[in-house]
Short mmCIF file of C-alpha atoms and ligand atoms in Angstrom, two decimals:
data_model
loop_
_atom_site.label_atom_id
_atom_site.label_comp_id
_atom_site.label_asym_id
_atom_site.label_seq_id
_atom_site.Cartn_x
_atom_site.Cartn_y
_atom_site.Cartn_z
CA MET A 1198 9.41 53.95 103.63
CA THR A 1199 9.70 51.04 105.98
CA THR A 1200 12.04 47.59 106.42
CA VAL A 1201 11.10 44.46 106.40
CA THR A 1202 12.25 41.45 106.93
CA LEU A 1203 11.22 39.17 104.23
CA ILE A 1204 12.26 34.94 104.54
CA PRO A 1205 11.10 32.75 101.80
CA GLY A 1206 11.70 29.48 103.49
CA ASP A 1207 12.07 26.32 102.12
CA GLY A 1208 10.18 24.36 99.02
CA ILE A 1209 7.60 26.44 97.21
CA GLY A 1210 8.28 29.79 99.15
CA PRO A 1211 10.39 31.30 97.06
CA GLU A 1212 8.29 31.32 94.24
CA ILE A 1213 5.21 32.85 96.87
CA THR A 1214 7.55 35.40 97.87
CA GLU A 1215 8.20 36.62 94.41
CA ALA A 1216 4.29 36.37 93.67
CA VAL A 1217 4.23 38.71 96.65
CA LYS A 1218 7.38 40.94 95.77
CA ALA A 1219 5.71 41.77 92.45
CA ILE A 1220 2.43 42.45 93.42
CA PHE A 1221 3.19 44.70 96.43
CA GLU A 1222 6.14 46.80 94.07
CA ALA A 1223 2.67 47.29 91.59
CA ALA A 1224 0.62 49.17 94.06
CA GLN A 1225 3.68 50.51 94.85
CA VAL A 1226 3.77 50.32 98.82
CA PRO A 1227 5.64 51.51 100.79
CA ILE A 1228 8.44 48.85 102.38
CA THR A 1229 11.34 48.18 101.33
CA TRP A 1230 12.16 43.54 101.59
CA GLU A 1231 15.16 42.65 103.77
CA GLU A 1232 15.65 39.33 102.63
CA GLU A 1233 17.10 37.01 104.99
CA ASN A 1234 16.15 33.22 104.91
CA ALA A 1235 15.71 30.06 107.56
CA GLY A 1236 15.14 26.84 107.54
CA GLN A 1237 16.48 24.17 105.45
CA THR A 1238 17.69 25.73 102.62
CA THR A 1239 20.22 27.71 105.03
CA PHE A 1240 20.55 24.52 106.75
CA ASP A 1241 21.87 23.47 103.75
CA ALA A 1242 23.70 25.98 102.29
CA MET A 1243 25.70 26.82 105.74
CA GLY A 1244 24.96 24.80 108.23
CA GLU A 1245 22.70 26.94 109.89
CA LEU A 1246 19.24 26.92 110.58
CA ILE A 1247 17.98 30.63 111.96
CA PRO A 1248 21.18 32.29 110.83
CA ALA A 1249 22.62 35.39 112.73
CA SER A 1250 21.74 37.65 110.16
CA LEU A 1251 18.29 37.12 110.94
CA ILE A 1252 18.49 37.68 114.08
CA ALA A 1253 19.92 40.19 113.49
CA SER A 1254 17.19 41.49 110.97
CA LEU A 1255 14.23 40.75 112.69
CA GLU A 1256 15.63 42.98 116.07
CA ARG A 1257 16.63 45.54 113.96
CA ASN A 1258 12.68 45.31 111.89
CA CYS A 1259 10.16 44.06 114.55
CA ILE A 1260 8.32 43.42 111.46
CA ALA A 1261 8.73 40.17 108.96
CA LEU A 1262 6.76 37.87 106.51
CA LYS A 1263 7.46 34.78 106.50
CA GLY A 1264 7.50 31.94 103.54
CA PRO A 1265 6.50 28.05 104.94
CA ILE A 1266 9.50 26.36 106.66
CA THR A 1267 10.28 22.16 106.29
CA THR A 1268 10.35 20.72 109.68
CA PRO A 1269 11.82 16.55 109.84
CA VAL A 1270 8.91 14.47 111.23
CA GLY A 1271 10.42 12.76 114.95
CA LYS A 1272 14.16 13.90 114.45
CA GLY A 1273 16.82 16.34 113.20
CA PHE A 1274 15.32 20.05 113.58
CA LYS A 1275 13.64 22.22 116.27
CA SER A 1276 10.83 23.53 113.89
CA VAL A 1277 11.61 27.05 113.23
CA ASN A 1278 8.74 28.36 113.99
CA VAL A 1279 8.62 26.67 116.75
CA GLN A 1280 11.86 28.70 118.20
CA LEU A 1281 11.08 32.68 116.69
CA ARG A 1282 8.19 32.29 117.86
CA GLN A 1283 9.51 31.48 121.64
CA LYS A 1284 12.59 33.50 121.18
CA PHE A 1285 10.53 36.95 120.09
CA ASP A 1286 7.53 35.32 122.75
CA LEU A 1287 5.42 36.16 119.56
CA TYR A 1288 2.34 34.39 122.11
CA SER A 1289 -0.30 35.41 119.99
CA ASN A 1290 -1.03 33.35 116.62
CA VAL A 1291 -4.20 35.39 114.69
CA ARG A 1292 -5.40 32.93 112.29
CA PRO A 1293 -9.10 34.72 110.13
CA ALA A 1294 -11.09 33.09 108.11
CA LYS A 1295 -13.65 34.92 106.36
CA THR A 1296 -14.83 33.36 103.00
CA THR A 1297 -14.62 34.80 100.06
CA ALA A 1298 -16.72 35.19 96.93
CA GLY A 1299 -15.24 32.92 93.94
CA VAL A 1300 -13.56 30.55 96.97
CA LYS A 1301 -16.53 27.35 96.17
CA THR A 1302 -16.60 25.98 100.50
CA ARG A 1303 -19.72 24.46 102.22
CA PHE A 1304 -20.51 27.89 104.76
CA GLU A 1305 -21.33 31.01 102.91
CA ASN A 1306 -20.85 33.40 105.98
CA VAL A 1307 -18.06 32.70 107.96
CA ASP A 1308 -15.76 35.53 109.17
CA LEU A 1309 -14.60 34.81 112.23
CA VAL A 1310 -10.78 35.06 114.37
CA LEU A 1311 -9.33 32.00 116.29
CA PHE A 1312 -6.21 33.56 118.32
CA ARG A 1313 -3.98 30.37 120.00
CA GLU A 1314 -1.56 31.16 122.82
CA ASN A 1315 1.76 31.08 120.53
CA THR A 1316 4.52 29.82 123.07
CA GLU A 1317 3.33 27.33 125.52
CA GLY A 1318 0.95 24.42 126.15
CA LEU A 1319 1.83 21.07 125.16
CA TYR A 1320 4.46 22.81 123.44
CA ALA A 1321 6.88 24.27 126.14
CA GLY A 1322 9.35 22.41 125.00
CA LEU A 1323 8.40 19.91 128.32
CA GLU A 1324 9.16 16.56 127.21
CA LEU A 1325 10.53 13.29 129.27
CA TRP A 1326 11.10 10.10 126.96
CA ASP A 1327 12.08 6.85 130.21
CA GLU A 1328 13.32 4.52 128.04
CA ARG A 1329 13.45 1.94 130.81
CA LEU A 1330 9.75 2.07 131.53
CA GLY A 1331 9.00 3.13 128.41
CA ILE A 1332 6.51 6.53 128.45
CA ALA A 1333 6.82 9.34 127.64
CA ASP A 1334 5.21 12.53 128.53
CA SER A 1335 4.80 15.60 127.37
CA ILE A 1336 4.27 18.49 129.58
CA ALA A 1337 1.30 21.07 128.98
CA ARG A 1338 2.60 24.37 130.93
CA VAL A 1339 0.24 26.73 131.05
CA THR A 1340 0.38 30.37 132.95
CA VAL A 1341 -1.21 33.22 133.65
CA ASP A 1342 0.74 35.40 132.56
CA GLY A 1343 0.33 33.50 128.86
CA CYS A 1344 -3.15 33.44 129.32
CA TYR A 1345 -4.02 36.50 130.60
CA LYS A 1346 -1.81 37.42 127.84
CA ILE A 1347 -3.52 36.24 124.67
CA VAL A 1348 -7.31 37.25 126.40
CA ARG A 1349 -6.67 40.51 126.30
CA ALA A 1350 -5.13 40.71 123.49
CA ALA A 1351 -8.48 38.75 121.74
CA PHE A 1352 -10.78 40.70 123.39
CA GLN A 1353 -8.68 43.50 121.80
CA TYR A 1354 -8.66 42.71 118.83
CA ALA A 1355 -12.81 42.25 119.26
CA GLN A 1356 -12.93 46.04 120.81
CA LYS A 1357 -11.07 47.25 117.97
CA HIS A 1358 -11.77 45.71 114.92
CA ASN A 1359 -16.43 46.08 116.51
CA ARG A 1360 -16.82 42.39 117.36
CA LYS A 1361 -19.61 41.28 119.48
CA LYS A 1362 -18.19 38.20 120.84
CA VAL A 1363 -15.31 36.17 122.42
CA THR A 1364 -15.54 32.77 123.12
CA VAL A 1365 -13.02 30.60 124.81
CA ALA A 1366 -12.16 26.74 124.26
CA HIS A 1367 -11.11 24.86 126.23
CA LYS A 1368 -11.14 21.20 128.41
CA ALA A 1369 -11.47 22.28 131.89
CA ASN A 1370 -13.58 20.45 132.75
CA ILE A 1371 -11.15 16.79 132.39
CA LEU A 1372 -7.98 19.36 132.43
CA LYS A 1373 -8.66 20.48 136.00
CA GLN A 1374 -5.11 22.57 136.43
CA ALA A 1375 -4.16 22.95 133.08
CA GLY A 1376 -7.54 23.70 131.60
CA ARG A 1377 -9.09 26.26 133.95
CA LEU A 1378 -6.18 29.09 133.50
CA ILE A 1379 -7.63 30.46 130.77
CA LEU A 1380 -10.81 30.54 131.73
CA GLU A 1381 -10.58 32.13 134.53
CA ALA A 1382 -8.46 34.57 132.58
CA ALA A 1383 -10.71 35.63 130.77
CA ALA A 1384 -13.36 35.95 133.35
CA GLN A 1385 -11.42 38.59 134.93
CA VAL A 1386 -10.41 40.58 131.42
CA SER A 1387 -14.39 40.54 130.21
CA LYS A 1388 -14.99 42.93 132.81
CA GLU A 1389 -11.99 45.97 130.78
CA PHE A 1390 -14.87 45.34 127.68
CA PRO A 1391 -18.23 45.21 128.76
CA GLU A 1392 -19.51 45.71 125.23
CA VAL A 1393 -17.92 42.75 123.97
CA VAL A 1394 -20.00 39.31 125.31
CA TRP A 1395 -17.95 36.52 125.61
CA GLU A 1396 -18.77 32.54 126.28
CA ASP A 1397 -16.55 29.19 126.83
CA LYS A 1398 -17.11 26.37 125.20
CA ILE A 1399 -15.75 22.55 125.95
CA ILE A 1400 -13.48 21.48 123.00
CA ASP A 1401 -15.24 18.44 121.80
CA ASN A 1402 -18.10 20.86 121.50
CA MET A 1403 -16.28 23.60 119.69
CA CYS A 1404 -15.30 21.68 117.45
CA MET A 1405 -18.90 19.74 116.36
CA GLN A 1406 -20.37 23.05 116.20
CA LEU A 1407 -17.23 25.38 113.71
CA VAL A 1408 -18.15 22.60 111.39
CA SER A 1409 -22.03 22.37 111.62
CA LYS A 1410 -22.81 26.75 112.43
CA PRO A 1411 -19.67 28.99 111.72
CA GLU A 1412 -21.16 31.47 111.34
CA GLN A 1413 -22.12 31.36 114.97
CA PHE A 1414 -18.39 32.36 115.87
CA ASP A 1415 -16.93 35.46 115.72
CA VAL A 1416 -13.23 35.78 117.77
CA VAL A 1417 -11.86 32.62 119.23
CA VAL A 1418 -9.34 32.83 121.89
CA THR A 1419 -7.32 29.00 123.17
CA THR A 1420 -4.15 27.90 124.13
CA ASN A 1421 -1.83 26.64 121.81
CA LEU A 1422 -2.22 22.56 120.68
CA PHE A 1423 -6.50 23.44 120.74
CA GLY A 1424 -5.27 26.73 119.43
CA ASP A 1425 -3.25 24.96 116.49
CA ILE A 1426 -6.35 22.34 115.89
CA LEU A 1427 -8.68 24.51 115.54
CA SER A 1428 -7.08 26.89 113.59
CA ASP A 1429 -6.64 24.81 110.54
CA LEU A 1430 -10.25 23.62 110.55
CA CYS A 1431 -11.21 26.85 110.34
CA ALA A 1432 -9.26 26.85 107.31
CA GLY A 1433 -11.01 24.35 105.69
CA LEU A 1434 -14.39 25.93 106.00
CA VAL A 1435 -13.33 28.34 104.44
CA GLY A 1436 -11.07 27.30 101.23
CA GLY A 1437 -8.03 25.52 102.80
CA LEU A 1438 -4.58 26.48 103.04
CA GLY A 1439 -3.58 27.90 100.26
CA VAL A 1440 -6.27 31.58 101.18
CA VAL A 1441 -6.19 31.93 104.97
CA SER A 1442 -3.52 34.20 106.04
CA GLY A 1443 -1.93 34.25 109.85
CA ALA A 1444 0.27 36.02 111.79
CA ASN A 1445 2.31 35.76 114.87
CA ILE A 1446 2.70 39.33 116.84
CA GLY A 1447 4.19 40.00 120.50
CA ASP A 1448 4.42 43.66 122.18
CA ASP A 1449 7.64 44.34 119.82
CA MET A 1450 7.57 42.32 117.07
CA ALA A 1451 5.53 40.28 114.34
CA ILE A 1452 5.73 38.05 111.95
CA PHE A 1453 3.52 37.20 109.34
CA GLU A 1454 3.42 34.50 107.94
CA ALA A 1455 2.29 31.94 104.57
CA VAL A 1456 0.17 29.23 106.75
CA HIS A 1457 0.25 26.22 104.96
CA GLY A 1458 4.05 23.87 104.61
CA SER A 1459 6.63 23.97 101.93
CA ALA A 1460 4.49 22.04 99.79
CA PRO A 1461 7.62 20.15 98.02
CA ASP A 1462 5.08 17.61 96.12
CA ILE A 1463 4.91 20.55 93.69
CA ALA A 1464 8.17 23.07 94.68
CA GLY A 1465 9.57 23.91 91.91
CA GLN A 1466 6.54 23.84 89.05
CA GLY A 1467 4.94 27.07 89.43
CA LEU A 1468 1.48 25.54 90.67
CA ALA A 1469 1.94 27.56 94.10
CA ASN A 1470 -1.10 29.91 95.12
CA PRO A 1471 0.50 32.63 96.47
CA THR A 1472 -2.97 34.74 98.26
CA ALA A 1473 -2.49 32.51 101.79
CA LEU A 1474 1.18 34.13 101.98
CA LEU A 1475 -0.44 37.57 100.41
CA ARG A 1476 -3.29 37.89 102.61
CA SER A 1477 -0.77 37.24 105.36
CA ALA A 1478 0.70 40.08 103.97
CA LEU A 1479 -1.90 42.36 103.80
CA MET A 1480 -2.81 41.32 107.29
CA MET A 1481 0.95 43.25 107.80
CA LEU A 1482 0.06 45.70 105.65
CA GLU A 1483 -3.14 46.30 107.74
CA HIS A 1484 -0.79 46.19 111.04
CA MET A 1485 1.39 48.97 109.58
CA GLY A 1486 -1.45 50.92 109.04
CA LEU A 1487 -1.28 50.98 105.32
CA HIS A 1488 -4.73 49.86 105.26
CA ASP A 1489 -5.13 51.93 102.05
CA LYS A 1490 -3.19 49.99 100.27
CA ALA A 1491 -4.34 46.25 102.03
CA LYS A 1492 -7.54 47.53 100.52
CA LEU A 1493 -6.46 47.95 96.96
CA ILE A 1494 -4.80 44.86 96.84
CA GLU A 1495 -7.74 42.84 98.31
CA ASN A 1496 -10.33 43.68 96.44
CA ALA A 1497 -7.34 43.15 93.17
CA LEU A 1498 -7.06 39.31 94.42
CA GLU A 1499 -10.83 38.44 95.09
CA LYS A 1500 -11.90 39.79 91.69
CA THR A 1501 -9.33 37.41 90.58
CA LEU A 1502 -10.61 34.55 92.74
CA GLN A 1503 -13.57 35.13 90.94
CA ASP A 1504 -12.15 33.55 87.38
CA LYS A 1505 -11.04 29.91 87.43
CA ASP A 1506 -8.93 30.89 84.98
CA CYS A 1507 -7.52 33.14 86.30
CA CYS A 1508 -6.39 30.86 89.64
CA THR A 1509 -3.48 28.31 90.51
CA ARG A 1510 -4.80 24.60 89.63
CA ASP A 1511 -5.93 23.49 93.23
CA LEU A 1512 -8.39 26.19 92.64
CA GLY A 1513 -9.64 24.50 89.51
CA GLY A 1514 -8.24 27.34 87.35
CA LYS A 1515 -4.80 26.47 85.12
CA ALA A 1516 -3.07 29.13 85.65
CA SER A 1517 0.69 28.79 87.39
CA THR A 1518 1.53 31.81 90.00
CA SER A 1519 3.22 34.04 87.93
CA GLU A 1520 0.91 34.28 85.60
CA PHE A 1521 -1.49 34.29 88.75
CA ALA A 1522 0.23 37.56 90.56
CA GLN A 1523 0.36 38.69 86.93
CA HIS A 1524 -3.70 39.12 86.76
CA ILE A 1525 -3.72 40.28 90.25
CA ILE A 1526 -1.98 43.38 88.84
CA SER A 1527 -3.94 43.77 86.51
CA ASN A 1528 -7.37 43.85 88.47
CA LEU A 1529 -5.39 46.33 91.24
P1 NAI B 2716 1.91 21.43 103.49
O1 NAI B 2716 1.10 22.60 104.19
O2 NAI B 2716 3.28 21.80 102.74
O3 NAI B 2716 1.45 20.70 102.09
C1 NAI B 2716 -0.08 19.50 102.16
C2 NAI B 2716 -0.57 19.96 100.81
O4 NAI B 2716 -1.08 20.90 100.53
C3 NAI B 2716 0.14 19.28 99.65
O5 NAI B 2716 -0.51 18.69 98.36
C4 NAI B 2716 0.55 20.48 98.96
O6 NAI B 2716 1.06 20.11 97.46
C5 NAI B 2716 -0.55 21.49 99.14
N1 NAI B 2716 -0.09 22.97 99.06
C6 NAI B 2716 0.07 23.33 99.97
N2 NAI B 2716 0.65 24.71 100.28
C7 NAI B 2716 0.36 25.25 99.03
C8 NAI B 2716 -0.08 26.57 97.82
N3 NAI B 2716 0.40 27.36 98.94
N4 NAI B 2716 -0.65 25.99 96.82
C9 NAI B 2716 -0.73 25.33 95.79
N5 NAI B 2716 -0.89 24.10 96.81
C10 NAI B 2716 -0.22 24.14 98.49
O7 NAI B 2716 2.24 19.73 104.33
P2 NAI B 2716 3.37 19.65 104.34
O8 NAI B 2716 2.54 18.35 103.16
O9 NAI B 2716 2.31 18.38 106.21
O10 NAI B 2716 4.23 19.27 105.18
C11 NAI B 2716 5.63 19.85 104.68
C12 NAI B 2716 6.45 20.28 105.08
O11 NAI B 2716 6.27 21.53 105.48
C13 NAI B 2716 6.82 19.57 106.13
O12 NAI B 2716 8.47 19.66 106.44
C14 NAI B 2716 5.91 19.99 107.39
O13 NAI B 2716 6.84 19.51 108.58
C15 NAI B 2716 6.17 21.98 106.87
N6 NAI B 2716 5.39 22.58 107.61
C16 NAI B 2716 5.66 24.08 107.59
C17 NAI B 2716 4.82 25.19 107.85
C18 NAI B 2716 5.63 26.69 108.26
O14 NAI B 2716 6.23 26.86 108.18
N7 NAI B 2716 4.80 27.64 109.09
C19 NAI B 2716 3.61 23.94 107.88
C20 NAI B 2716 3.11 23.26 107.99
C21 NAI B 2716 4.13 22.53 107.45
#
């Protein structure tokens, strides 16, 4: 049995977490959950956004599944997600986007994996505000080390999963400094992976290509802000944030997470779709080498998604979160 830290999160987090727990129990997945929360819920209850007991649990287990966490816009606390990524150097944000039978989309054959640098760039936290001059600066700090690490992670993934091509998305034509490093890193790292073809695309063209011919992409790697935007764009290509998985991976720790938010508009009503969190949990099983269990649950999920009556409202069905989970369990 492996112990995994479970962070239910805010809003719909607890409901979708319960669904995943029930499915894992039914599939006899050999893991034990260690539940520790973070975010608005712990802030309201104990005045702490990221309790010390959560940090201790993460340090002990080095693997976690996380629900969505509310972040106030503009003022208030710094994003818990960003803090965890930076504290544990979870530099790879990995976001697969694959079309699924049963989930209606404009495209039929999208199958790509996006690697977003997760700790630096415009999210480095280097922000200045000069009240007198009325000037705001947000500095994109990109490092050679950071670029090599994310590019290497993308090429290693391509090699391991028999994928043929890595595309580097950038804006080096305008950002002569912060934009060029990832390209230089790709030129060097690609030499270690001669069987993987690579190309670069300027970010604006990349967006246009993605929304018109997404099937041409295989593995994509980019810096933090571009990756943040592209990853949701790619989610939109395959059915939206409710059905895609995500992971934050470093050298010593991995946190798998639902990529959507805490959905306060539907929280507590049994309307939430647990697919995104479930798929992230399946990525976690793959990461742990539990391939058979991951496949078993993925097959049951795919079968369930093909029957609209079994699905939640966002997918055109009428089932509640727990009914949807029960249908997956019946299909195991
Ligand atoms: P959101 O993703 O929570 O909701 C956007 C829309 O999608 C809403 O209509 C919601 O009902 C729907 N939706 C989201 N997940 C769903 C699911 N699993 N099933 C069915 N419908 C779903 O985005 P929003 O409203 O911009 O953010 C709400 C809060 O979540 C904010 O505080 C934001 O900062 C936070 N957030 C947290 C993230 C995380 O923890 N990874 C990611 C994105 C936002």
